[in-house]
Amino acid sequence: QVQLVESGGGLVQAGGSLRLSCAASGRIFSINNMGWHRQAPGKQRELVATISRGGSTSYADSVKGRFTISRDNAKNTVYLQMNNLKPEDTAVYYCNANLVAGIIPIEYNHWGQGTQVTVSS
């Protein structure tokens, strides 16, 4: 089965930085778009950033200029560099990938388990 494993979350002071990683493993034939979503307690899950296989990126207005998404296709890994963190960035961050996988290849969206990011003021 396919797995997306996030790492790099933790506790940081406002103004600090964190770098999240998400590594995909399993019987994967190809990975199309990859992205990060986040969900704070009592709030809806929201899109943070996406990146295509070719490197085209998109960001939520709230993180534009502070966060940078990147990927290493050879390692099936996507990253999220988060700078100048704010308390409102506190949330569980989830990795997502649109991929082709399986004994008989099927295209679908797969999600990671999430990693907690907490920003103190």
PDB file of C-alpha atoms in Angstrom, residues 10-113:
ATOM      1  CA  GLY A  10       6.975  20.862  16.434  1.00  0.00           C
ATOM      2  CA  LEU A  11       6.829  23.866  18.731  1.00  0.00           C
ATOM      3  CA  VAL A  12       8.379  27.158  17.657  1.00  0.00           C
ATOM      4  CA  GLN A  13       8.200  30.797  18.748  1.00  0.00           C
ATOM      5  CA  ALA A  14       6.574  33.437  16.578  1.00  0.00           C
ATOM      6  CA  GLY A  15       9.002  34.587  13.918  1.00  0.00           C
ATOM      7  CA  GLY A  16      10.761  31.237  13.825  1.00  0.00           C
ATOM      8  CA  SER A  17      10.987  28.641  11.073  1.00  0.00           C
ATOM      9  CA  LEU A  18      10.165  24.988  10.479  1.00  0.00           C
ATOM     10  CA  ARG A  19      10.660  22.689   7.505  1.00  0.00           C
ATOM     11  CA  LEU A  20       8.113  19.941   6.904  1.00  0.00           C
ATOM     12  CA  SER A  21       8.858  16.863   4.819  1.00  0.00           C
ATOM     13  CA  CYS A  22       6.524  14.276   3.301  1.00  0.00           C
ATOM     14  CA  ALA A  23       7.930  11.090   1.791  1.00  0.00           C
ATOM     15  CA  ALA A  24       5.792   8.818  -0.374  1.00  0.00           C
ATOM     16  CA  SER A  25       6.463   5.083  -0.513  1.00  0.00           C
ATOM     17  CA  GLY A  26       4.857   1.973  -1.983  1.00  0.00           C
ATOM     18  CA  ARG A  27       4.064   0.664  -5.430  1.00  0.00           C
ATOM     19  CA  ILE A  28       3.989   4.101  -7.043  1.00  0.00           C
ATOM     20  CA  PHE A  29       4.218   4.597 -10.772  1.00  0.00           C
ATOM     21  CA  SER A  30       4.028   8.376 -10.815  1.00  0.00           C
ATOM     22  CA  ILE A  31       3.087  11.356  -8.664  1.00  0.00           C
ATOM     23  CA  ASN A  32       1.267  14.320 -10.140  1.00  0.00           C
ATOM     24  CA  ASN A  33       0.390  17.285  -7.900  1.00  0.00           C
ATOM     25  CA  MET A  34       1.514  17.296  -4.267  1.00  0.00           C
ATOM     26  CA  GLY A  35       0.411  19.695  -1.586  1.00  0.00           C
ATOM     27  CA  TRP A  36      -0.063  20.686   2.018  1.00  0.00           C
ATOM     28  CA  HIS A  37      -3.303  21.367   3.877  1.00  0.00           C
ATOM     29  CA  ARG A  38      -3.802  22.383   7.488  1.00  0.00           C
ATOM     30  CA  GLN A  39      -6.568  22.214  10.057  1.00  0.00           C
ATOM     31  CA  ALA A  40      -6.779  24.112  13.332  1.00  0.00           C
ATOM     32  CA  PRO A  41      -9.169  23.058  16.129  1.00  0.00           C
ATOM     33  CA  GLY A  42     -12.690  24.230  15.367  1.00  0.00           C
ATOM     34  CA  LYS A  43     -11.797  25.286  11.830  1.00  0.00           C
ATOM     35  CA  GLN A  44     -12.203  23.771   8.386  1.00  0.00           C
ATOM     36  CA  ARG A  45      -9.273  22.148   6.657  1.00  0.00           C
ATOM     37  CA  GLU A  46      -7.684  24.630   4.257  1.00  0.00           C
ATOM     38  CA  LEU A  47      -5.281  24.431   1.360  1.00  0.00           C
ATOM     39  CA  VAL A  48      -1.837  25.838   2.140  1.00  0.00           C
ATOM     40  CA  ALA A  49       0.234  25.172  -0.975  1.00  0.00           C
ATOM     41  CA  THR A  50       0.462  22.901  -4.012  1.00  0.00           C
ATOM     42  CA  ILE A  51       3.170  22.004  -6.492  1.00  0.00           C
ATOM     43  CA  SER A  52       2.904  20.221  -9.827  1.00  0.00           C
ATOM     44  CA  ARG A  53       5.311  17.584 -11.075  1.00  0.00           C
ATOM     45  CA  GLY A  54       6.917  20.254 -13.232  1.00  0.00           C
ATOM     46  CA  GLY A  55       7.365  22.659 -10.322  1.00  0.00           C
ATOM     47  CA  SER A  56       4.467  25.087 -10.749  1.00  0.00           C
ATOM     48  CA  THR A  57       3.368  26.351  -7.312  1.00  0.00           C
ATOM     49  CA  SER A  58       0.307  27.892  -5.717  1.00  0.00           C
ATOM     50  CA  TYR A  59      -0.150  29.362  -2.215  1.00  0.00           C
ATOM     51  CA  ALA A  60      -2.915  30.493   0.080  1.00  0.00           C
ATOM     52  CA  ASP A  61      -2.889  34.272   0.536  1.00  0.00           C
ATOM     53  CA  SER A  62      -2.277  33.874   4.269  1.00  0.00           C
ATOM     54  CA  VAL A  63       1.102  32.187   3.735  1.00  0.00           C
ATOM     55  CA  LYS A  64       2.286  33.784   0.506  1.00  0.00           C
ATOM     56  CA  GLY A  65       5.739  35.278   0.911  1.00  0.00           C
ATOM     57  CA  ARG A  66       6.442  33.275   4.073  1.00  0.00           C
ATOM     58  CA  PHE A  67       6.093  29.628   2.998  1.00  0.00           C
ATOM     59  CA  THR A  68       7.830  27.834   0.139  1.00  0.00           C
ATOM     60  CA  ILE A  69       6.792  24.460  -1.260  1.00  0.00           C
ATOM     61  CA  SER A  70       9.274  22.306  -3.174  1.00  0.00           C
ATOM     62  CA  ARG A  71       9.710  18.681  -4.228  1.00  0.00           C
ATOM     63  CA  ASP A  72      12.333  16.107  -5.097  1.00  0.00           C
ATOM     64  CA  ASN A  73      10.834  13.778  -7.685  1.00  0.00           C
ATOM     65  CA  ALA A  74      13.703  11.290  -7.421  1.00  0.00           C
ATOM     66  CA  LYS A  75      12.891  10.840  -3.719  1.00  0.00           C
ATOM     67  CA  ASN A  76       9.091  11.118  -4.041  1.00  0.00           C
ATOM     68  CA  THR A  77       9.239  13.814  -1.389  1.00  0.00           C
ATOM     69  CA  VAL A  78       7.562  17.201  -0.965  1.00  0.00           C
ATOM     70  CA  TYR A  79       8.731  19.907   1.439  1.00  0.00           C
ATOM     71  CA  LEU A  80       7.229  22.984   3.051  1.00  0.00           C
ATOM     72  CA  GLN A  81       9.653  25.618   4.307  1.00  0.00           C
ATOM     73  CA  MET A  82       7.818  27.844   6.773  1.00  0.00           C
ATOM     74  CA  ASN A  83       9.432  31.154   7.742  1.00  0.00           C
ATOM     75  CA  ASN A  84       8.255  34.035   9.924  1.00  0.00           C
ATOM     76  CA  LEU A  85       5.714  31.778  11.590  1.00  0.00           C
ATOM     77  CA  LYS A  86       2.711  33.333  13.291  1.00  0.00           C
ATOM     78  CA  PRO A  87       0.457  31.965  16.071  1.00  0.00           C
ATOM     79  CA  GLU A  88      -2.356  31.689  13.520  1.00  0.00           C
ATOM     80  CA  ASP A  89      -0.257  29.127  11.630  1.00  0.00           C
ATOM     81  CA  THR A  90      -0.825  26.661  14.482  1.00  0.00           C
ATOM     82  CA  ALA A  91      -2.559  23.582  13.066  1.00  0.00           C
ATOM     83  CA  VAL A  92      -2.151  19.978  12.037  1.00  0.00           C
ATOM     84  CA  TYR A  93      -0.502  19.954   8.629  1.00  0.00           C
ATOM     85  CA  TYR A  94      -1.444  17.200   6.168  1.00  0.00           C
ATOM     86  CA  CYS A  95       0.441  16.068   3.092  1.00  0.00           C
ATOM     87  CA  ASN A  96      -1.543  15.157  -0.027  1.00  0.00           C
ATOM     88  CA  ALA A  97      -0.557  13.620  -3.338  1.00  0.00           C
ATOM     89  CA  ASN A  98      -2.391  12.846  -6.543  1.00  0.00           C
ATOM     90  CA  LEU A  99      -0.675   9.694  -7.748  1.00  0.00           C
ATOM     91  CA  VAL A 100      -0.828   6.571  -9.867  1.00  0.00           C
ATOM     92  CA  ALA A 101      -0.216   3.419  -7.849  1.00  0.00           C
ATOM     93  CA  GLY A 102      -1.190  -0.206  -7.232  1.00  0.00           C
ATOM     94  CA  ILE A 103      -0.718  -3.618  -8.808  1.00  0.00           C
ATOM     95  CA  ILE A 104      -3.051  -2.355 -11.509  1.00  0.00           C
ATOM     96  CA  PRO A 105      -2.237   1.376 -11.700  1.00  0.00           C
ATOM     97  CA  ILE A 106      -5.026   3.636 -10.496  1.00  0.00           C
ATOM     98  CA  GLU A 107      -4.987   7.420 -10.156  1.00  0.00           C
ATOM     99  CA  TYR A 108      -6.276   8.810  -6.849  1.00  0.00           C
ATOM    100  CA  ASN A 109      -5.610  11.266  -4.016  1.00  0.00           C
ATOM    101  CA  HIS A 110      -3.714   9.967  -0.989  1.00  0.00           C
ATOM    102  CA  TRP A 111      -3.326  11.662   2.402  1.00  0.00           C
ATOM    103  CA  GLY A 112      -0.712  11.533   5.148  1.00  0.00           C
ATOM    104  CA  GLN A 113      -1.478  11.202   8.853  1.00  0.00           C
TER     105      GLN A 113
END
